[in-house]
mmCIF file of C-alpha atoms in Angstrom:
data_model
loop_
_atom_site.group_PDB
_atom_site.id
_atom_site.type_symbol
_atom_site.label_atom_id
_atom_site.label_comp_id
_atom_site.label_asym_id
_atom_site.label_seq_id
_atom_site.Cartn_x
_atom_site.Cartn_y
_atom_site.Cartn_z
ATOM 1 C CA MET A 192 27.602 43.063 62.422
ATOM 2 C CA THR A 193 25.708 45.376 64.776
ATOM 3 C CA SER A 194 23.407 48.071 63.459
ATOM 4 C CA ALA A 195 24.470 51.695 63.479
ATOM 5 C CA ALA A 196 22.320 52.552 66.336
ATOM 6 C CA THR A 197 23.454 49.621 68.490
ATOM 7 C CA GLN A 198 26.963 50.467 67.694
ATOM 8 C CA ALA A 199 26.512 54.099 68.808
ATOM 9 C CA LYS A 200 24.826 52.913 72.059
ATOM 10 C CA ASN A 201 27.668 50.438 72.681
ATOM 11 C CA LEU A 202 30.270 53.221 72.243
ATOM 12 C CA ASP A 203 28.458 55.417 74.760
ATOM 13 C CA LEU A 204 28.429 52.542 77.262
ATOM 14 C CA ILE A 205 32.068 51.917 76.711
ATOM 15 C CA PHE A 206 33.109 55.507 77.187
ATOM 16 C CA GLY A 207 30.921 55.869 80.154
ATOM 17 C CA ALA A 208 32.505 52.830 81.699
ATOM 18 C CA VAL A 209 36.058 54.145 81.198
ATOM 19 C CA ALA A 210 35.217 57.553 82.494
ATOM 20 C CA ASP A 211 35.904 56.304 86.048
ATOM 21 C CA ALA A 212 39.371 55.890 87.416
ATOM 22 C CA THR A 213 38.719 52.770 89.367
ATOM 23 C CA ARG A 214 37.227 51.081 86.419
ATOM 24 C CA ARG A 215 40.079 52.042 84.307
ATOM 25 C CA SER A 216 42.502 50.642 86.819
ATOM 26 C CA MET A 217 40.507 47.423 87.005
ATOM 27 C CA LEU A 218 40.734 47.095 83.256
ATOM 28 C CA ASP A 219 44.516 47.814 83.264
ATOM 29 C CA ARG A 220 44.898 45.089 85.974
ATOM 30 C CA LEU A 221 42.730 42.471 83.915
ATOM 31 C CA ARG A 222 45.168 42.981 80.998
ATOM 32 C CA GLY A 223 47.633 40.647 83.039
ATOM 33 C CA GLY A 224 44.976 37.813 82.970
ATOM 34 C CA SER A 225 41.616 36.941 84.598
ATOM 35 C CA LEU A 226 40.978 37.738 88.277
ATOM 36 C CA THR A 227 38.228 36.786 90.752
ATOM 37 C CA VAL A 228 36.114 39.659 91.939
ATOM 38 C CA THR A 229 37.716 39.192 95.359
ATOM 39 C CA GLU A 230 41.170 39.488 93.766
ATOM 40 C CA LEU A 231 40.143 42.412 91.686
ATOM 41 C CA ALA A 232 38.718 44.110 94.784
ATOM 42 C CA ARG A 233 41.948 43.860 96.838
ATOM 43 C CA PRO A 234 43.812 47.130 96.158
ATOM 44 C CA TYR A 235 40.776 49.409 96.476
ATOM 45 C CA ALA A 236 39.541 50.958 99.695
ATOM 46 C CA MET A 237 35.894 50.151 99.048
ATOM 47 C CA SER A 238 33.381 47.425 99.853
ATOM 48 C CA LEU A 239 32.992 44.280 97.851
ATOM 49 C CA ASN A 240 29.531 45.533 97.011
ATOM 50 C CA ALA A 241 30.897 48.770 95.498
ATOM 51 C CA VAL A 242 33.472 46.726 93.451
ATOM 52 C CA SER A 243 30.765 44.534 92.260
ATOM 53 C CA LYS A 244 28.876 47.547 90.942
ATOM 54 C CA HIS A 245 31.980 48.678 88.936
ATOM 55 C CA VAL A 246 32.315 45.117 87.647
ATOM 56 C CA LYS A 247 28.716 45.256 86.531
ATOM 57 C CA THR A 248 29.254 48.483 84.642
ATOM 58 C CA LEU A 249 32.282 47.075 82.919
ATOM 59 C CA GLU A 250 30.321 43.971 82.048
ATOM 60 C CA ARG A 251 27.296 45.915 80.605
ATOM 61 C CA ALA A 252 29.757 47.871 78.356
ATOM 62 C CA GLY A 253 31.068 44.485 77.149
ATOM 63 C CA LEU A 254 34.566 45.295 78.338
ATOM 64 C CA ILE A 255 34.868 42.288 80.522
ATOM 65 C CA LEU A 256 33.331 38.758 80.645
ATOM 66 C CA ARG A 257 32.396 37.217 83.857
ATOM 67 C CA THR A 258 32.234 33.531 84.529
ATOM 68 C CA ILE A 259 31.090 31.775 87.625
ATOM 69 C CA LYS A 260 33.071 28.988 89.120
ATOM 70 C CA GLY A 261 31.471 27.604 92.225
ATOM 71 C CA ARG A 262 31.106 30.651 94.510
ATOM 72 C CA GLU A 263 33.823 32.683 92.735
ATOM 73 C CA HIS A 264 33.102 35.157 90.040
ATOM 74 C CA CYS A 265 35.947 35.345 87.572
ATOM 75 C CA CYS A 266 36.460 38.288 85.342
ATOM 76 C CA ARG A 267 38.485 38.641 82.190
ATOM 77 C CA LEU A 268 39.048 41.380 79.648
ATOM 78 C CA ASP A 269 37.081 41.326 76.376
ATOM 79 C CA ALA A 270 39.461 43.157 74.117
ATOM 80 C CA ALA A 271 37.301 43.267 71.027
ATOM 81 C CA ARG A 272 35.270 46.152 72.393
ATOM 82 C CA LEU A 273 38.208 48.180 73.381
ATOM 83 C CA GLU A 274 39.660 47.511 70.022
ATOM 84 C CA ASP A 275 36.541 49.004 68.457
ATOM 85 C CA ALA A 276 37.133 52.201 70.399
ATOM 86 C CA MET A 277 40.721 52.328 69.452
ATOM 87 C CA ASN A 278 39.825 51.835 65.849
ATOM 88 C CA TRP A 279 38.020 55.135 65.880
ATOM 89 C CA MET A 280 41.091 57.112 66.937
ATOM 90 C CA SER A 281 43.310 55.278 64.528
ATOM 91 C CA TYR A 282 40.812 55.709 61.659
ATOM 92 C CA TYR A 283 40.314 59.472 62.121
ATOM 93 C CA SER A 284 43.959 60.190 62.728
ATOM 94 C CA GLU A 285 44.715 58.621 59.381
ATOM 95 C CA PHE A 286 41.685 60.156 57.810
ATOM 96 C CA TRP A 287 42.538 63.703 58.792
ATOM 97 C CA SER A 288 46.148 63.361 58.053
ATOM 98 C CA GLY A 289 45.387 62.252 54.611
ATOM 99 C CA ARG A 290 42.796 64.999 54.024
ATOM 100 C CA MET A 291 45.183 67.678 55.245
ATOM 101 C CA ASP A 292 47.899 66.464 52.917
ATOM 102 C CA ALA A 293 45.364 66.555 50.102
ATOM 103 C CA LEU A 294 44.172 69.981 51.150
ATOM 104 C CA GLY A 295 47.812 71.190 51.018
ATOM 105 C CA LYS A 296 48.133 69.844 47.485
ATOM 106 C CA HIS A 297 44.864 71.308 46.464
ATOM 107 C CA LEU A 298 45.937 74.907 47.705
ATOM 108 C CA THR A 299 49.278 74.582 45.914
ATOM 109 C CA GLU A 300 47.631 73.687 42.649
ATOM 110 C CA LYS A 301 45.012 76.469 43.069
ATOM 111 C CA ARG A 302 47.784 78.895 43.517
ATOM 112 C CA LYS A 303 49.570 77.662 40.444
ATOM 113 C CA ARG A 304 46.486 78.108 38.456
ATOM 114 C CA GLY A 305 46.312 81.581 39.636
ATOM 115 C CA ILE A 306 42.913 81.344 41.081
ATOM 116 C CA GLN A 307 42.485 83.261 44.342
ATOM 117 C CA MET B 132 43.752 67.347 76.310
ATOM 118 C CA SER B 133 41.473 64.433 76.949
ATOM 119 C CA GLY B 134 42.082 61.027 75.383
ATOM 120 C CA GLN B 135 39.144 60.752 72.990
ATOM 121 C CA THR B 136 40.541 63.406 70.694
ATOM 122 C CA VAL B 137 42.386 63.227 67.515
ATOM 123 C CA THR B 138 44.608 66.204 66.616
ATOM 124 C CA VAL B 139 46.262 66.898 63.288
ATOM 125 C CA ARG B 140 48.624 69.862 62.631
ATOM 126 C CA ARG B 141 49.679 71.201 59.192
ATOM 127 C CA VAL B 142 51.421 74.185 57.881
ATOM 128 C CA LEU B 143 49.729 74.863 54.654
ATOM 129 C CA PRO B 144 51.060 76.892 51.677
ATOM 130 C CA ALA B 145 48.204 79.530 51.671
ATOM 131 C CA SER B 146 46.833 82.395 53.559
ATOM 132 C CA CYS B 147 44.375 81.526 56.338
ATOM 133 C CA GLU B 148 41.714 83.178 54.323
ATOM 134 C CA GLU B 149 42.331 80.694 51.518
ATOM 135 C CA VAL B 150 42.519 77.731 53.918
ATOM 136 C CA PHE B 151 39.178 78.897 55.584
ATOM 137 C CA ASP B 152 37.442 79.298 52.291
ATOM 138 C CA ALA B 153 38.524 75.834 51.294
ATOM 139 C CA TRP B 154 36.439 74.341 53.923
ATOM 140 C CA LEU B 155 33.312 76.021 52.504
ATOM 141 C CA ASP B 156 34.115 75.323 48.891
ATOM 142 C CA ALA B 157 31.899 72.361 47.894
ATOM 143 C CA VAL B 158 33.485 71.976 44.482
ATOM 144 C CA GLY B 159 36.992 72.176 45.648
ATOM 145 C CA MET B 160 36.332 69.821 48.575
ATOM 146 C CA ARG B 161 35.605 67.066 46.089
ATOM 147 C CA GLU B 162 39.320 67.105 45.318
ATOM 148 C CA TRP B 163 40.678 66.831 48.843
ATOM 149 C CA MET B 164 37.940 64.942 50.750
ATOM 150 C CA CYS B 165 38.437 61.657 48.982
ATOM 151 C CA PRO B 166 40.361 59.295 51.235
ATOM 152 C CA GLY B 167 42.181 56.204 49.899
ATOM 153 C CA PRO B 168 39.770 53.795 48.219
ATOM 154 C CA VAL B 169 37.082 56.532 47.614
ATOM 155 C CA THR B 170 36.550 57.026 43.942
ATOM 156 C CA SER B 171 34.029 59.860 43.993
ATOM 157 C CA CYS B 172 33.033 62.325 46.611
ATOM 158 C CA GLU B 173 29.868 64.489 46.473
ATOM 159 C CA VAL B 174 29.729 67.697 48.702
ATOM 160 C CA ALA B 175 26.828 69.839 49.461
ATOM 161 C CA LEU B 176 26.934 72.515 52.076
ATOM 162 C CA GLU B 177 25.226 75.597 53.409
ATOM 163 C CA PRO B 178 27.994 77.995 54.535
ATOM 164 C CA ARG B 179 26.424 79.678 57.597
ATOM 165 C CA VAL B 180 26.301 78.930 61.305
ATOM 166 C CA GLY B 181 23.476 76.489 61.750
ATOM 167 C CA GLY B 182 23.755 75.369 58.080
ATOM 168 C CA ARG B 183 24.385 71.764 57.207
ATOM 169 C CA PHE B 184 26.808 69.891 55.075
ATOM 170 C CA ARG B 185 26.660 66.409 53.518
ATOM 171 C CA ILE B 186 29.728 64.621 52.088
ATOM 172 C CA VAL B 187 29.028 61.371 50.303
ATOM 173 C CA MET B 188 32.122 59.203 49.701
ATOM 174 C CA ALA B 189 31.720 56.318 47.284
ATOM 175 C CA ALA B 190 34.326 53.465 47.202
ATOM 176 C CA PRO B 191 33.918 50.118 45.237
ATOM 177 C CA GLY B 192 31.291 48.259 47.276
ATOM 178 C CA ALA B 193 30.882 50.918 49.910
ATOM 179 C CA GLN B 194 29.431 54.348 50.478
ATOM 180 C CA PHE B 195 29.903 56.541 53.503
ATOM 181 C CA VAL B 196 27.698 59.463 54.299
ATOM 182 C CA ASN B 197 29.152 62.206 56.410
ATOM 183 C CA THR B 198 26.895 65.017 57.609
ATOM 184 C CA GLY B 199 27.143 67.768 60.150
ATOM 185 C CA GLU B 200 26.248 71.235 61.135
ATOM 186 C CA PHE B 201 28.447 74.306 61.218
ATOM 187 C CA ARG B 202 28.701 75.630 64.715
ATOM 188 C CA VAL B 203 31.379 78.295 64.424
ATOM 189 C CA LEU B 204 32.464 80.175 61.175
ATOM 190 C CA ASP B 205 34.917 82.878 62.415
ATOM 191 C CA ARG B 206 36.873 83.797 59.187
ATOM 192 C CA PRO B 207 39.897 83.388 58.955
ATOM 193 C CA ALA B 208 40.616 81.978 62.413
ATOM 194 C CA LYS B 209 38.135 79.126 63.358
ATOM 195 C CA LEU B 210 35.545 76.691 62.037
ATOM 196 C CA GLN B 211 33.724 74.236 64.153
ATOM 197 C CA PHE B 212 31.220 71.739 62.897
ATOM 198 C CA THR B 213 29.600 68.550 64.140
ATOM 199 C CA TRP B 214 30.429 65.366 62.198
ATOM 200 C CA VAL B 215 28.304 62.329 61.969
ATOM 201 C CA SER B 216 29.581 59.466 59.897
ATOM 202 C CA SER B 217 27.744 56.321 58.701
ATOM 203 C CA ARG B 218 31.169 54.679 59.003
ATOM 204 C CA TRP B 219 30.953 55.080 62.830
ATOM 205 C CA GLY B 220 27.404 54.306 63.774
ATOM 206 C CA ASP B 221 26.098 57.795 63.191
ATOM 207 C CA GLN B 222 27.357 59.000 66.411
ATOM 208 C CA GLU B 223 27.706 62.787 66.738
ATOM 209 C CA THR B 224 31.228 63.991 67.089
ATOM 210 C CA LEU B 225 32.831 67.502 66.911
ATOM 211 C CA VAL B 226 35.456 68.904 64.655
ATOM 212 C CA THR B 227 37.332 72.181 65.318
ATOM 213 C CA VAL B 228 39.731 73.774 62.824
ATOM 214 C CA GLU B 229 41.869 76.569 64.130
ATOM 215 C CA LEU B 230 44.021 78.639 61.710
ATOM 216 C CA GLN B 231 46.982 80.840 62.573
ATOM 217 C CA PRO B 232 49.109 82.850 60.147
ATOM 218 C CA ARG B 233 52.840 81.665 59.896
ATOM 219 C CA GLU B 234 54.541 84.258 57.708
ATOM 220 C CA ALA B 235 53.091 83.664 54.178
ATOM 221 C CA ASP B 236 51.626 80.296 55.137
ATOM 222 C CA CYS B 237 48.884 79.154 57.549
ATOM 223 C CA GLU B 238 49.125 76.720 60.362
ATOM 224 C CA LEU B 239 46.024 74.588 60.765
ATOM 225 C CA VAL B 240 45.218 72.535 63.876
ATOM 226 C CA LEU B 241 42.320 70.211 63.543
ATOM 227 C CA THR B 242 40.884 68.551 66.631
ATOM 228 C CA HIS B 243 38.274 65.804 66.267
ATOM 229 C CA GLU B 244 36.523 65.100 69.619
ATOM 230 C CA ARG B 245 34.544 61.914 69.912
ATOM 231 C CA PHE B 246 32.376 63.123 72.696
ATOM 232 C CA PRO B 247 30.665 66.343 72.447
ATOM 233 C CA VAL B 248 29.792 67.806 75.844
ATOM 234 C CA GLU B 249 26.202 66.482 75.756
ATOM 235 C CA HIS B 250 27.648 62.890 75.799
ATOM 236 C CA GLY B 251 29.628 63.536 79.041
ATOM 237 C CA ALA B 252 33.008 64.046 77.346
ATOM 238 C CA GLY B 253 34.258 66.360 80.056
ATOM 239 C CA GLN B 254 34.417 63.384 82.523
ATOM 240 C CA LEU B 255 37.076 61.621 80.649
ATOM 241 C CA VAL B 256 40.676 61.999 81.540
ATOM 242 C CA ASN B 257 44.121 61.492 80.247
ATOM 243 C CA GLY B 258 44.453 57.938 81.572
ATOM 244 C CA TRP B 259 42.192 56.796 78.769
ATOM 245 C CA THR B 260 44.833 57.408 76.109
ATOM 246 C CA GLN B 261 47.562 55.828 78.089
ATOM 247 C CA MET B 262 45.465 52.791 78.738
ATOM 248 C CA LEU B 263 44.670 52.567 75.096
ATOM 249 C CA GLU B 264 48.224 52.830 74.127
ATOM 250 C CA LYS B 265 49.098 50.030 76.498
ATOM 251 C CA LEU B 266 46.409 48.003 75.343
ATOM 252 C CA GLU B 267 47.364 48.528 71.627
ATOM 253 C CA THR B 268 50.825 47.285 72.466
ATOM 254 C CA HIS B 269 49.162 44.359 74.305
ATOM 255 C CA LEU B 270 47.086 43.561 71.239
ATOM 256 C CA GLY B 271 50.121 43.719 69.028
ATOM 257 C CA GLY B 272 48.770 46.621 67.014
ATOM 258 C CA ARG B 273 45.811 44.738 65.549
ATOM 259 C CA ALA B 274 43.568 47.837 65.716
ATOM 260 C CA ARG B 275 44.357 49.066 62.082
ATOM 261 C CA VAL B 276 41.247 49.816 60.003
#
C-alpha cells in the first residue's frame, strides 16, 4: 500500500505519460505482448534514441517493465498501474450516479414534506 | 470532452433553485451524500466562493474525508468546486454541476475532471478513454472497486 502522497505523484506520472500520442500508441501495441525496443520503434518516424526516451517516460510512470536480454531491451505492459487509473473513473462514475439518485429521492421527499 | 472526465446526467423532480440549494444544505446533504457502505456522513460547508467544505464519510472500518473549495456559485445555473478525497491520494480534482430547467423539473449535468488545468489536463485527448476501454476489455473488467 503506497502512501497518499506517493499515490498522487504516481497518478501525475501516469497521466503525464499517456498525454502523448506516441506513448499511447506504444502502450496499445504492447497490449498484444512484449516487444523489444527495436520492434517497438519500427512504425514510428523517429530515431531509436527518441523512442528510447518515450520508453523511459513510460517506465518511470510504471506503465511498462523493461528487461534486458543480452543486447536487447524487452518491454512489456504493467497493467496494474493502468488499472489504478481506470479504477478512479469507474469509482466516481458509480459514486456520482448513486449520489444523484439519492439527491432525486431527497428532493422528492422534501417536496412531500412540504418544505421549500 | 477529454478522457479523464466522469459525467453524470439526471433529470430531478425539483426546480433548479431547489437543486442548487441542496448542494449548499449541510443538513440535507447528510441524507444524499452517503454512498453504499457509508453509515454516517458529516458535512460542514461555507457557502461562498472561496469557502470550503468538508464531508466525512464513515463506513465500518474505514473513513473517507472529502474536502474542497467552492469556485463558482451561480444560482441557479452552476456550481463548481474542487474535490480532494482521502480515498484517492488527496489529489485535487474539479467538479462542475450545471443546472437547466426542463419544464417543472431540473436537468443536472455533473462533470468530475481528474486533472484541473494546473495539472496539465488540457494536454490529454480522447484517445485516452478509448485506450482505457480497450484495456478494460483486455483485463476482463477486473477494474471494479
